């Protein structure tokens, strides 16, 4: 399975991490949840700067991270997601800093977090939020959420099943991402958001629908089930990313 391969590579990366990172808890951070709530009547879109993926291959070549961040900010996104996984998604740790110097938006570090040192690393890199995947962390999910919050990062916790959603609701996570992509098969089914969103909203959490949004019609169909959308490939593969983003924001 592709997830197993990604995690195998991630473990090798993590093995090289130092024991600690410089403390940066006094740095003011842009709030992801607050940005989603204050969307001023438009659709809250977390635009993902994504160069490649296992399902799509190369999405966009030679991306200037700072320039793209500025383009997407002008396109009206609520926040930016930056992939830092290098082998399967073409990301780099340095991309967080490049994006943060270009915009004032909240920046989510999206990677495969399996070690609490990666949370400290995310903070040191300048991220405002960090993705935590329930299927990857299992019984360790709550402690990773607590660690992120104590470090000053907002955790966006990704779920795909009802049992994962239930597990998240017993934690302090303020944001729950529902991934419409099955991590095992890579197939997309937007009904995953429809099925799980009510359960999560009853728990008082913000819902972010992830994957599978290709048009304004998709946004209009799905926005009753969530508070925000995380969209990468549809924006980054378009010849005018800001125009495509505006389509989603104003749908």
mmCIF file with all atom_site columns, C-alpha atoms in Angstrom, residues 17-232:
data_model
loop_
_atom_site.group_PDB
_atom_site.id
_atom_site.type_symbol
_atom_site.label_atom_id
_atom_site.label_alt_id
_atom_site.label_comp_id
_atom_site.label_asym_id
_atom_site.label_entity_id
_atom_site.label_seq_id
_atom_site.pdbx_PDB_ins_code
_atom_site.Cartn_x
_atom_site.Cartn_y
_atom_site.Cartn_z
_atom_site.occupancy
_atom_site.B_iso_or_equiv
_atom_site.pdbx_formal_charge
_atom_site.auth_seq_id
_atom_site.auth_comp_id
_atom_site.auth_asym_id
_atom_site.auth_atom_id
_atom_site.pdbx_PDB_model_num
ATOM 1   C CA . UNK A 1 17  ? 15.799  14.601 13.597  1.00 0.00 ? 17  UNK A CA 1
ATOM 2   C CA . UNK A 1 18  ? 17.617  16.244 16.504  1.00 0.00 ? 18  UNK A CA 1
ATOM 3   C CA . UNK A 1 19  ? 16.391  15.644 20.028  1.00 0.00 ? 19  UNK A CA 1
ATOM 4   C CA . UNK A 1 20  ? 15.081  19.204 20.362  1.00 0.00 ? 20  UNK A CA 1
ATOM 5   C CA . UNK A 1 21  ? 14.414  22.415 18.435  1.00 0.00 ? 21  UNK A CA 1
ATOM 6   C CA . UNK A 1 22  ? 14.685  26.098 19.378  1.00 0.00 ? 22  UNK A CA 1
ATOM 7   C CA . UNK A 1 23  ? 11.774  27.357 21.483  1.00 0.00 ? 23  UNK A CA 1
ATOM 8   C CA . UNK A 1 24  ? 9.489   29.645 19.461  1.00 0.00 ? 24  UNK A CA 1
ATOM 9   C CA . UNK A 1 25  ? 6.348   29.638 21.613  1.00 0.00 ? 25  UNK A CA 1
ATOM 10  C CA . UNK A 1 26  ? 6.500   33.421 22.072  1.00 0.00 ? 26  UNK A CA 1
ATOM 11  C CA . UNK A 1 27  ? 6.032   34.077 18.340  1.00 0.00 ? 27  UNK A CA 1
ATOM 12  C CA . UNK A 1 28  ? 2.479   35.213 17.501  1.00 0.00 ? 28  UNK A CA 1
ATOM 13  C CA . UNK A 1 29  ? 0.743   32.711 15.249  1.00 0.00 ? 29  UNK A CA 1
ATOM 14  C CA . UNK A 1 30  ? -2.018  33.229 12.715  1.00 0.00 ? 30  UNK A CA 1
ATOM 15  C CA . UNK A 1 31  ? -5.137  31.382 13.834  1.00 0.00 ? 31  UNK A CA 1
ATOM 16  C CA . UNK A 1 32  ? -6.540  28.827 11.402  1.00 0.00 ? 32  UNK A CA 1
ATOM 17  C CA . UNK A 1 33  ? -9.841  28.277 13.226  1.00 0.00 ? 33  UNK A CA 1
ATOM 18  C CA . UNK A 1 34  ? -10.359 32.028 13.600  1.00 0.00 ? 34  UNK A CA 1
ATOM 19  C CA . UNK A 1 35  ? -9.658  32.581 9.898   1.00 0.00 ? 35  UNK A CA 1
ATOM 20  C CA . UNK A 1 36  ? -12.236 29.945 8.965   1.00 0.00 ? 36  UNK A CA 1
ATOM 21  C CA . UNK A 1 37  ? -14.864 31.533 11.210  1.00 0.00 ? 37  UNK A CA 1
ATOM 22  C CA . UNK A 1 38  ? -14.164 35.024 9.835   1.00 0.00 ? 38  UNK A CA 1
ATOM 23  C CA . UNK A 1 39  ? -14.641 34.226 6.158   1.00 0.00 ? 39  UNK A CA 1
ATOM 24  C CA . UNK A 1 40  ? -16.934 37.229 5.536   1.00 0.00 ? 40  UNK A CA 1
ATOM 25  C CA . UNK A 1 41  ? -19.678 35.386 3.707   1.00 0.00 ? 41  UNK A CA 1
ATOM 26  C CA . UNK A 1 42  ? -17.358 33.635 1.253   1.00 0.00 ? 42  UNK A CA 1
ATOM 27  C CA . UNK A 1 43  ? -16.293 29.996 1.176   1.00 0.00 ? 43  UNK A CA 1
ATOM 28  C CA . UNK A 1 44  ? -13.303 29.287 3.405   1.00 0.00 ? 44  UNK A CA 1
ATOM 29  C CA . UNK A 1 45  ? -10.676 27.642 1.230   1.00 0.00 ? 45  UNK A CA 1
ATOM 30  C CA . UNK A 1 46  ? -7.386  26.295 2.545   1.00 0.00 ? 46  UNK A CA 1
ATOM 31  C CA . UNK A 1 47  ? -5.369  26.343 -0.675  1.00 0.00 ? 47  UNK A CA 1
ATOM 32  C CA . UNK A 1 48  ? -2.683  23.694 -0.822  1.00 0.00 ? 48  UNK A CA 1
ATOM 33  C CA . UNK A 1 49  ? 0.622   24.333 -2.545  1.00 0.00 ? 49  UNK A CA 1
ATOM 34  C CA . UNK A 1 50  ? 1.218   20.862 -3.935  1.00 0.00 ? 50  UNK A CA 1
ATOM 35  C CA . UNK A 1 51  ? 3.816   19.936 -6.563  1.00 0.00 ? 51  UNK A CA 1
ATOM 36  C CA . UNK A 1 52  ? 3.049   16.222 -6.952  1.00 0.00 ? 52  UNK A CA 1
ATOM 37  C CA . UNK A 1 53  ? 1.123   13.371 -5.377  1.00 0.00 ? 53  UNK A CA 1
ATOM 38  C CA . UNK A 1 54  ? 0.970   9.558  -5.556  1.00 0.00 ? 54  UNK A CA 1
ATOM 39  C CA . UNK A 1 55  ? -2.418  9.693  -7.290  1.00 0.00 ? 55  UNK A CA 1
ATOM 40  C CA . UNK A 1 56  ? -1.638  12.464 -9.825  1.00 0.00 ? 56  UNK A CA 1
ATOM 41  C CA . UNK A 1 57  ? 2.136   12.319 -10.292 1.00 0.00 ? 57  UNK A CA 1
ATOM 42  C CA . UNK A 1 58  ? 3.656   15.703 -11.217 1.00 0.00 ? 58  UNK A CA 1
ATOM 43  C CA . UNK A 1 59  ? 1.028   18.417 -10.731 1.00 0.00 ? 59  UNK A CA 1
ATOM 44  C CA . UNK A 1 60  ? 3.087   21.567 -11.258 1.00 0.00 ? 60  UNK A CA 1
ATOM 45  C CA . UNK A 1 61  ? 6.793   21.942 -11.997 1.00 0.00 ? 61  UNK A CA 1
ATOM 46  C CA . UNK A 1 62  ? 9.284   24.540 -10.742 1.00 0.00 ? 62  UNK A CA 1
ATOM 47  C CA . UNK A 1 63  ? 6.982   26.212 -8.239  1.00 0.00 ? 63  UNK A CA 1
ATOM 48  C CA . UNK A 1 64  ? 8.260   29.438 -6.686  1.00 0.00 ? 64  UNK A CA 1
ATOM 49  C CA . UNK A 1 65  ? 6.739   28.983 -3.228  1.00 0.00 ? 65  UNK A CA 1
ATOM 50  C CA . UNK A 1 66  ? 6.735   32.634 -2.187  1.00 0.00 ? 66  UNK A CA 1
ATOM 51  C CA . UNK A 1 67  ? 5.304   33.769 -5.510  1.00 0.00 ? 67  UNK A CA 1
ATOM 52  C CA . UNK A 1 68  ? 2.602   31.081 -5.484  1.00 0.00 ? 68  UNK A CA 1
ATOM 53  C CA . UNK A 1 69  ? 1.677   31.970 -1.898  1.00 0.00 ? 69  UNK A CA 1
ATOM 54  C CA . UNK A 1 70  ? 1.148   35.581 -2.958  1.00 0.00 ? 70  UNK A CA 1
ATOM 55  C CA . UNK A 1 71  ? -0.931  34.520 -5.954  1.00 0.00 ? 71  UNK A CA 1
ATOM 56  C CA . UNK A 1 72  ? -3.188  32.379 -3.779  1.00 0.00 ? 72  UNK A CA 1
ATOM 57  C CA . UNK A 1 73  ? -3.516  35.050 -1.093  1.00 0.00 ? 73  UNK A CA 1
ATOM 58  C CA . UNK A 1 74  ? -4.728  37.483 -3.766  1.00 0.00 ? 74  UNK A CA 1
ATOM 59  C CA . UNK A 1 75  ? -7.096  34.753 -4.983  1.00 0.00 ? 75  UNK A CA 1
ATOM 60  C CA . UNK A 1 76  ? -8.896  34.933 -1.651  1.00 0.00 ? 76  UNK A CA 1
ATOM 61  C CA . UNK A 1 77  ? -7.874  31.809 0.232   1.00 0.00 ? 77  UNK A CA 1
ATOM 62  C CA . UNK A 1 78  ? -8.431  31.668 3.991   1.00 0.00 ? 78  UNK A CA 1
ATOM 63  C CA . UNK A 1 79  ? -5.163  29.835 4.707   1.00 0.00 ? 79  UNK A CA 1
ATOM 64  C CA . UNK A 1 80  ? -2.402  27.921 2.972   1.00 0.00 ? 80  UNK A CA 1
ATOM 65  C CA . UNK A 1 81  ? -1.426  24.286 3.314   1.00 0.00 ? 81  UNK A CA 1
ATOM 66  C CA . UNK A 1 82  ? 2.207   23.492 2.548   1.00 0.00 ? 82  UNK A CA 1
ATOM 67  C CA . UNK A 1 83  ? 3.284   19.920 1.883   1.00 0.00 ? 83  UNK A CA 1
ATOM 68  C CA . UNK A 1 84  ? 6.731   19.179 3.272   1.00 0.00 ? 84  UNK A CA 1
ATOM 69  C CA . UNK A 1 85  ? 6.917   15.445 2.411   1.00 0.00 ? 85  UNK A CA 1
ATOM 70  C CA . UNK A 1 86  ? 9.744   15.228 -0.169  1.00 0.00 ? 86  UNK A CA 1
ATOM 71  C CA . UNK A 1 87  ? 9.582   11.801 -1.796  1.00 0.00 ? 87  UNK A CA 1
ATOM 72  C CA . UNK A 1 88  ? 5.939   11.391 -2.792  1.00 0.00 ? 88  UNK A CA 1
ATOM 73  C CA . UNK A 1 89  ? 4.695   15.007 -2.761  1.00 0.00 ? 89  UNK A CA 1
ATOM 74  C CA . UNK A 1 90  ? 7.771   16.953 -3.858  1.00 0.00 ? 90  UNK A CA 1
ATOM 75  C CA . UNK A 1 91  ? 7.819   19.116 -0.732  1.00 0.00 ? 91  UNK A CA 1
ATOM 76  C CA . UNK A 1 92  ? 10.600  20.629 1.353   1.00 0.00 ? 92  UNK A CA 1
ATOM 77  C CA . UNK A 1 93  ? 10.905  21.789 4.952   1.00 0.00 ? 93  UNK A CA 1
ATOM 78  C CA . UNK A 1 94  ? 12.171  25.138 3.669   1.00 0.00 ? 94  UNK A CA 1
ATOM 79  C CA . UNK A 1 95  ? 8.849   25.759 1.896   1.00 0.00 ? 95  UNK A CA 1
ATOM 80  C CA . UNK A 1 96  ? 7.157   26.754 5.168   1.00 0.00 ? 96  UNK A CA 1
ATOM 81  C CA . UNK A 1 97  ? 9.556   29.663 5.687   1.00 0.00 ? 97  UNK A CA 1
ATOM 82  C CA . UNK A 1 98  ? 9.339   30.723 2.046   1.00 0.00 ? 98  UNK A CA 1
ATOM 83  C CA . UNK A 1 99  ? 5.556   30.913 2.276   1.00 0.00 ? 99  UNK A CA 1
ATOM 84  C CA . UNK A 1 100 ? 5.475   32.616 5.683   1.00 0.00 ? 100 UNK A CA 1
ATOM 85  C CA . UNK A 1 101 ? 7.748   35.418 4.503   1.00 0.00 ? 101 UNK A CA 1
ATOM 86  C CA . UNK A 1 102 ? 5.403   36.126 1.574   1.00 0.00 ? 102 UNK A CA 1
ATOM 87  C CA . UNK A 1 103 ? 1.961   36.192 3.223   1.00 0.00 ? 103 UNK A CA 1
ATOM 88  C CA . UNK A 1 104 ? 0.203   36.889 6.512   1.00 0.00 ? 104 UNK A CA 1
ATOM 89  C CA . UNK A 1 105 ? -2.187  33.951 6.219   1.00 0.00 ? 105 UNK A CA 1
ATOM 90  C CA . UNK A 1 106 ? -2.261  30.957 8.582   1.00 0.00 ? 106 UNK A CA 1
ATOM 91  C CA . UNK A 1 107 ? 0.037   28.220 7.259   1.00 0.00 ? 107 UNK A CA 1
ATOM 92  C CA . UNK A 1 108 ? -0.689  24.538 7.839   1.00 0.00 ? 108 UNK A CA 1
ATOM 93  C CA . UNK A 1 109 ? 2.214   22.103 7.703   1.00 0.00 ? 109 UNK A CA 1
ATOM 94  C CA . UNK A 1 110 ? 0.963   19.016 5.910   1.00 0.00 ? 110 UNK A CA 1
ATOM 95  C CA . UNK A 1 111 ? 3.127   15.943 6.319   1.00 0.00 ? 111 UNK A CA 1
ATOM 96  C CA . UNK A 1 112 ? 3.013   12.512 7.907   1.00 0.00 ? 112 UNK A CA 1
ATOM 97  C CA . UNK A 1 113 ? 3.572   13.248 11.585  1.00 0.00 ? 113 UNK A CA 1
ATOM 98  C CA . UNK A 1 114 ? 4.634   10.128 13.492  1.00 0.00 ? 114 UNK A CA 1
ATOM 99  C CA . UNK A 1 115 ? 7.021   11.523 16.122  1.00 0.00 ? 115 UNK A CA 1
ATOM 100 C CA . UNK A 1 116 ? 6.449   14.382 18.571  1.00 0.00 ? 116 UNK A CA 1
ATOM 101 C CA . UNK A 1 117 ? 9.762   15.897 17.487  1.00 0.00 ? 117 UNK A CA 1
ATOM 102 C CA . UNK A 1 118 ? 8.042   16.734 14.202  1.00 0.00 ? 118 UNK A CA 1
ATOM 103 C CA . UNK A 1 119 ? 5.628   18.933 16.131  1.00 0.00 ? 119 UNK A CA 1
ATOM 104 C CA . UNK A 1 120 ? 8.499   20.890 17.657  1.00 0.00 ? 120 UNK A CA 1
ATOM 105 C CA . UNK A 1 121 ? 10.069  20.985 14.196  1.00 0.00 ? 121 UNK A CA 1
ATOM 106 C CA . UNK A 1 122 ? 6.829   22.377 12.693  1.00 0.00 ? 122 UNK A CA 1
ATOM 107 C CA . UNK A 1 123 ? 6.821   25.124 15.294  1.00 0.00 ? 123 UNK A CA 1
ATOM 108 C CA . UNK A 1 124 ? 10.468  25.967 14.636  1.00 0.00 ? 124 UNK A CA 1
ATOM 109 C CA . UNK A 1 125 ? 9.812   26.095 10.885  1.00 0.00 ? 125 UNK A CA 1
ATOM 110 C CA . UNK A 1 126 ? 7.158   28.775 11.455  1.00 0.00 ? 126 UNK A CA 1
ATOM 111 C CA . UNK A 1 127 ? 3.963   26.816 10.837  1.00 0.00 ? 127 UNK A CA 1
ATOM 112 C CA . UNK A 1 128 ? 0.753   27.969 12.504  1.00 0.00 ? 128 UNK A CA 1
ATOM 113 C CA . UNK A 1 129 ? -1.018  24.615 12.316  1.00 0.00 ? 129 UNK A CA 1
ATOM 114 C CA . UNK A 1 130 ? -0.101  20.986 11.761  1.00 0.00 ? 130 UNK A CA 1
ATOM 115 C CA . UNK A 1 131 ? -1.916  18.054 10.175  1.00 0.00 ? 131 UNK A CA 1
ATOM 116 C CA . UNK A 1 132 ? -2.353  14.961 12.343  1.00 0.00 ? 132 UNK A CA 1
ATOM 117 C CA . UNK A 1 133 ? -3.768  11.825 10.708  1.00 0.00 ? 133 UNK A CA 1
ATOM 118 C CA . UNK A 1 134 ? -5.929  9.639  12.957  1.00 0.00 ? 134 UNK A CA 1
ATOM 119 C CA . UNK A 1 135 ? -5.276  6.510  10.889  1.00 0.00 ? 135 UNK A CA 1
ATOM 120 C CA . UNK A 1 136 ? -1.520  7.005  11.279  1.00 0.00 ? 136 UNK A CA 1
ATOM 121 C CA . UNK A 1 137 ? -1.385  7.921  14.961  1.00 0.00 ? 137 UNK A CA 1
ATOM 122 C CA . UNK A 1 138 ? -3.964  5.476  16.324  1.00 0.00 ? 138 UNK A CA 1
ATOM 123 C CA . UNK A 1 139 ? -3.898  5.343  20.138  1.00 0.00 ? 139 UNK A CA 1
ATOM 124 C CA . UNK A 1 140 ? -1.273  8.100  20.246  1.00 0.00 ? 140 UNK A CA 1
ATOM 125 C CA . UNK A 1 141 ? -3.597  10.662 18.656  1.00 0.00 ? 141 UNK A CA 1
ATOM 126 C CA . UNK A 1 142 ? -4.680  12.432 21.864  1.00 0.00 ? 142 UNK A CA 1
ATOM 127 C CA . UNK A 1 143 ? -1.122  12.897 23.124  1.00 0.00 ? 143 UNK A CA 1
ATOM 128 C CA . UNK A 1 144 ? -0.008  14.348 19.766  1.00 0.00 ? 144 UNK A CA 1
ATOM 129 C CA . UNK A 1 145 ? -2.963  16.761 19.799  1.00 0.00 ? 145 UNK A CA 1
ATOM 130 C CA . UNK A 1 146 ? -2.049  17.879 23.307  1.00 0.00 ? 146 UNK A CA 1
ATOM 131 C CA . UNK A 1 147 ? 1.573   18.280 22.303  1.00 0.00 ? 147 UNK A CA 1
ATOM 132 C CA . UNK A 1 148 ? 0.632   20.465 19.325  1.00 0.00 ? 148 UNK A CA 1
ATOM 133 C CA . UNK A 1 149 ? -1.656  22.673 21.417  1.00 0.00 ? 149 UNK A CA 1
ATOM 134 C CA . UNK A 1 150 ? 0.951   23.066 24.142  1.00 0.00 ? 150 UNK A CA 1
ATOM 135 C CA . UNK A 1 151 ? 3.513   24.050 21.512  1.00 0.00 ? 151 UNK A CA 1
ATOM 136 C CA . UNK A 1 152 ? 1.196   26.765 20.191  1.00 0.00 ? 152 UNK A CA 1
ATOM 137 C CA . UNK A 1 153 ? 0.130   24.957 17.004  1.00 0.00 ? 153 UNK A CA 1
ATOM 138 C CA . UNK A 1 154 ? -3.450  24.301 15.953  1.00 0.00 ? 154 UNK A CA 1
ATOM 139 C CA . UNK A 1 155 ? -3.894  20.615 15.083  1.00 0.00 ? 155 UNK A CA 1
ATOM 140 C CA . UNK A 1 156 ? -6.085  19.795 12.099  1.00 0.00 ? 156 UNK A CA 1
ATOM 141 C CA . UNK A 1 157 ? -6.957  16.156 12.712  1.00 0.00 ? 157 UNK A CA 1
ATOM 142 C CA . UNK A 1 158 ? -7.744  14.101 9.637   1.00 0.00 ? 158 UNK A CA 1
ATOM 143 C CA . UNK A 1 159 ? -10.327 11.308 9.802   1.00 0.00 ? 159 UNK A CA 1
ATOM 144 C CA . UNK A 1 160 ? -11.891 8.980  7.265   1.00 0.00 ? 160 UNK A CA 1
ATOM 145 C CA . UNK A 1 161 ? -14.215 6.717  9.297   1.00 0.00 ? 161 UNK A CA 1
ATOM 146 C CA . UNK A 1 162 ? -16.877 7.030  11.989  1.00 0.00 ? 162 UNK A CA 1
ATOM 147 C CA . UNK A 1 163 ? -14.646 5.338  14.551  1.00 0.00 ? 163 UNK A CA 1
ATOM 148 C CA . UNK A 1 164 ? -11.822 7.809  13.847  1.00 0.00 ? 164 UNK A CA 1
ATOM 149 C CA . UNK A 1 165 ? -14.277 10.694 14.152  1.00 0.00 ? 165 UNK A CA 1
ATOM 150 C CA . UNK A 1 166 ? -15.485 9.354  17.499  1.00 0.00 ? 166 UNK A CA 1
ATOM 151 C CA . UNK A 1 167 ? -11.899 9.083  18.715  1.00 0.00 ? 167 UNK A CA 1
ATOM 152 C CA . UNK A 1 168 ? -11.188 12.705 17.801  1.00 0.00 ? 168 UNK A CA 1
ATOM 153 C CA . UNK A 1 169 ? -14.265 13.928 19.671  1.00 0.00 ? 169 UNK A CA 1
ATOM 154 C CA . UNK A 1 170 ? -12.766 12.639 22.900  1.00 0.00 ? 170 UNK A CA 1
ATOM 155 C CA . UNK A 1 171 ? -9.735  14.922 22.420  1.00 0.00 ? 171 UNK A CA 1
ATOM 156 C CA . UNK A 1 172 ? -9.100  18.678 22.521  1.00 0.00 ? 172 UNK A CA 1
ATOM 157 C CA . UNK A 1 173 ? -8.853  18.998 18.729  1.00 0.00 ? 173 UNK A CA 1
ATOM 158 C CA . UNK A 1 174 ? -10.668 22.151 17.533  1.00 0.00 ? 174 UNK A CA 1
ATOM 159 C CA . UNK A 1 175 ? -10.507 21.296 13.815  1.00 0.00 ? 175 UNK A CA 1
ATOM 160 C CA . UNK A 1 176 ? -11.390 18.034 12.117  1.00 0.00 ? 176 UNK A CA 1
ATOM 161 C CA . UNK A 1 177 ? -10.568 17.340 8.491   1.00 0.00 ? 177 UNK A CA 1
ATOM 162 C CA . UNK A 1 178 ? -12.656 14.719 6.724   1.00 0.00 ? 178 UNK A CA 1
ATOM 163 C CA . UNK A 1 179 ? -10.576 13.159 3.963   1.00 0.00 ? 179 UNK A CA 1
ATOM 164 C CA . UNK A 1 180 ? -12.743 12.072 1.050   1.00 0.00 ? 180 UNK A CA 1
ATOM 165 C CA . UNK A 1 181 ? -9.774  10.126 -0.294  1.00 0.00 ? 181 UNK A CA 1
ATOM 166 C CA . UNK A 1 182 ? -9.331  6.584  0.982   1.00 0.00 ? 182 UNK A CA 1
ATOM 167 C CA . UNK A 1 183 ? -5.695  6.342  2.078   1.00 0.00 ? 183 UNK A CA 1
ATOM 168 C CA . UNK A 1 184 ? -5.571  2.668  1.141   1.00 0.00 ? 184 UNK A CA 1
ATOM 169 C CA . UNK A 1 185 ? -7.130  2.719  -2.339  1.00 0.00 ? 185 UNK A CA 1
ATOM 170 C CA . UNK A 1 186 ? -6.667  6.467  -3.098  1.00 0.00 ? 186 UNK A CA 1
ATOM 171 C CA . UNK A 1 187 ? -10.248 6.508  -4.408  1.00 0.00 ? 187 UNK A CA 1
ATOM 172 C CA . UNK A 1 188 ? -12.297 9.654  -3.732  1.00 0.00 ? 188 UNK A CA 1
ATOM 173 C CA . UNK A 1 189 ? -15.849 9.624  -2.379  1.00 0.00 ? 189 UNK A CA 1
ATOM 174 C CA . UNK A 1 190 ? -17.286 12.977 -1.275  1.00 0.00 ? 190 UNK A CA 1
ATOM 175 C CA . UNK A 1 191 ? -20.090 11.212 0.586   1.00 0.00 ? 191 UNK A CA 1
ATOM 176 C CA . UNK A 1 192 ? -17.498 10.597 3.329   1.00 0.00 ? 192 UNK A CA 1
ATOM 177 C CA . UNK A 1 193 ? -17.926 14.239 4.350   1.00 0.00 ? 193 UNK A CA 1
ATOM 178 C CA . UNK A 1 194 ? -21.708 13.984 4.177   1.00 0.00 ? 194 UNK A CA 1
ATOM 179 C CA . UNK A 1 195 ? -21.758 10.912 6.400   1.00 0.00 ? 195 UNK A CA 1
ATOM 180 C CA . UNK A 1 196 ? -19.307 12.081 9.073   1.00 0.00 ? 196 UNK A CA 1
ATOM 181 C CA . UNK A 1 197 ? -19.892 15.834 9.328   1.00 0.00 ? 197 UNK A CA 1
ATOM 182 C CA . UNK A 1 198 ? -23.002 15.780 11.543  1.00 0.00 ? 198 UNK A CA 1
ATOM 183 C CA . UNK A 1 199 ? -21.283 13.565 14.110  1.00 0.00 ? 199 UNK A CA 1
ATOM 184 C CA . UNK A 1 200 ? -18.311 15.935 14.282  1.00 0.00 ? 200 UNK A CA 1
ATOM 185 C CA . UNK A 1 201 ? -20.373 19.124 14.357  1.00 0.00 ? 201 UNK A CA 1
ATOM 186 C CA . UNK A 1 202 ? -22.438 17.777 17.250  1.00 0.00 ? 202 UNK A CA 1
ATOM 187 C CA . UNK A 1 203 ? -19.130 17.649 19.094  1.00 0.00 ? 203 UNK A CA 1
ATOM 188 C CA . UNK A 1 204 ? -18.669 21.393 18.514  1.00 0.00 ? 204 UNK A CA 1
ATOM 189 C CA . UNK A 1 205 ? -15.708 21.122 16.124  1.00 0.00 ? 205 UNK A CA 1
ATOM 190 C CA . UNK A 1 206 ? -15.085 22.900 12.848  1.00 0.00 ? 206 UNK A CA 1
ATOM 191 C CA . UNK A 1 207 ? -15.203 20.587 9.831   1.00 0.00 ? 207 UNK A CA 1
ATOM 192 C CA . UNK A 1 208 ? -12.796 20.825 6.882   1.00 0.00 ? 208 UNK A CA 1
ATOM 193 C CA . UNK A 1 209 ? -13.630 18.733 3.821   1.00 0.00 ? 209 UNK A CA 1
ATOM 194 C CA . UNK A 1 210 ? -10.462 17.466 2.128   1.00 0.00 ? 210 UNK A CA 1
ATOM 195 C CA . UNK A 1 211 ? -9.971  16.127 -1.415  1.00 0.00 ? 211 UNK A CA 1
ATOM 196 C CA . UNK A 1 212 ? -12.267 15.775 -4.397  1.00 0.00 ? 212 UNK A CA 1
ATOM 197 C CA . UNK A 1 213 ? -13.387 19.359 -5.048  1.00 0.00 ? 213 UNK A CA 1
ATOM 198 C CA . UNK A 1 214 ? -13.045 20.132 -8.733  1.00 0.00 ? 214 UNK A CA 1
ATOM 199 C CA . UNK A 1 215 ? -15.610 22.860 -9.487  1.00 0.00 ? 215 UNK A CA 1
ATOM 200 C CA . UNK A 1 216 ? -17.851 25.541 -8.016  1.00 0.00 ? 216 UNK A CA 1
ATOM 201 C CA . UNK A 1 217 ? -20.722 23.065 -8.266  1.00 0.00 ? 217 UNK A CA 1
ATOM 202 C CA . UNK A 1 218 ? -18.874 20.701 -5.917  1.00 0.00 ? 218 UNK A CA 1
ATOM 203 C CA . UNK A 1 219 ? -18.488 23.507 -3.370  1.00 0.00 ? 219 UNK A CA 1
ATOM 204 C CA . UNK A 1 220 ? -22.166 24.463 -3.577  1.00 0.00 ? 220 UNK A CA 1
ATOM 205 C CA . UNK A 1 221 ? -23.138 20.824 -3.139  1.00 0.00 ? 221 UNK A CA 1
ATOM 206 C CA . UNK A 1 222 ? -20.878 20.221 -0.136  1.00 0.00 ? 222 UNK A CA 1
ATOM 207 C CA . UNK A 1 223 ? -20.714 23.477 1.846   1.00 0.00 ? 223 UNK A CA 1
ATOM 208 C CA . UNK A 1 224 ? -23.741 22.649 3.999   1.00 0.00 ? 224 UNK A CA 1
ATOM 209 C CA . UNK A 1 225 ? -21.709 19.790 5.452   1.00 0.00 ? 225 UNK A CA 1
ATOM 210 C CA . UNK A 1 226 ? -18.518 21.664 6.369   1.00 0.00 ? 226 UNK A CA 1
ATOM 211 C CA . UNK A 1 227 ? -16.982 24.956 7.445   1.00 0.00 ? 227 UNK A CA 1
ATOM 212 C CA . UNK A 1 228 ? -14.015 24.957 5.070   1.00 0.00 ? 228 UNK A CA 1
ATOM 213 C CA . UNK A 1 229 ? -12.421 23.087 2.194   1.00 0.00 ? 229 UNK A CA 1
ATOM 214 C CA . UNK A 1 230 ? -8.815  22.011 1.697   1.00 0.00 ? 230 UNK A CA 1
ATOM 215 C CA . UNK A 1 231 ? -8.105  22.018 -2.045  1.00 0.00 ? 231 UNK A CA 1
ATOM 216 C CA . UNK A 1 232 ? -4.787  21.380 -3.764  1.00 0.00 ? 232 UNK A CA 1
#
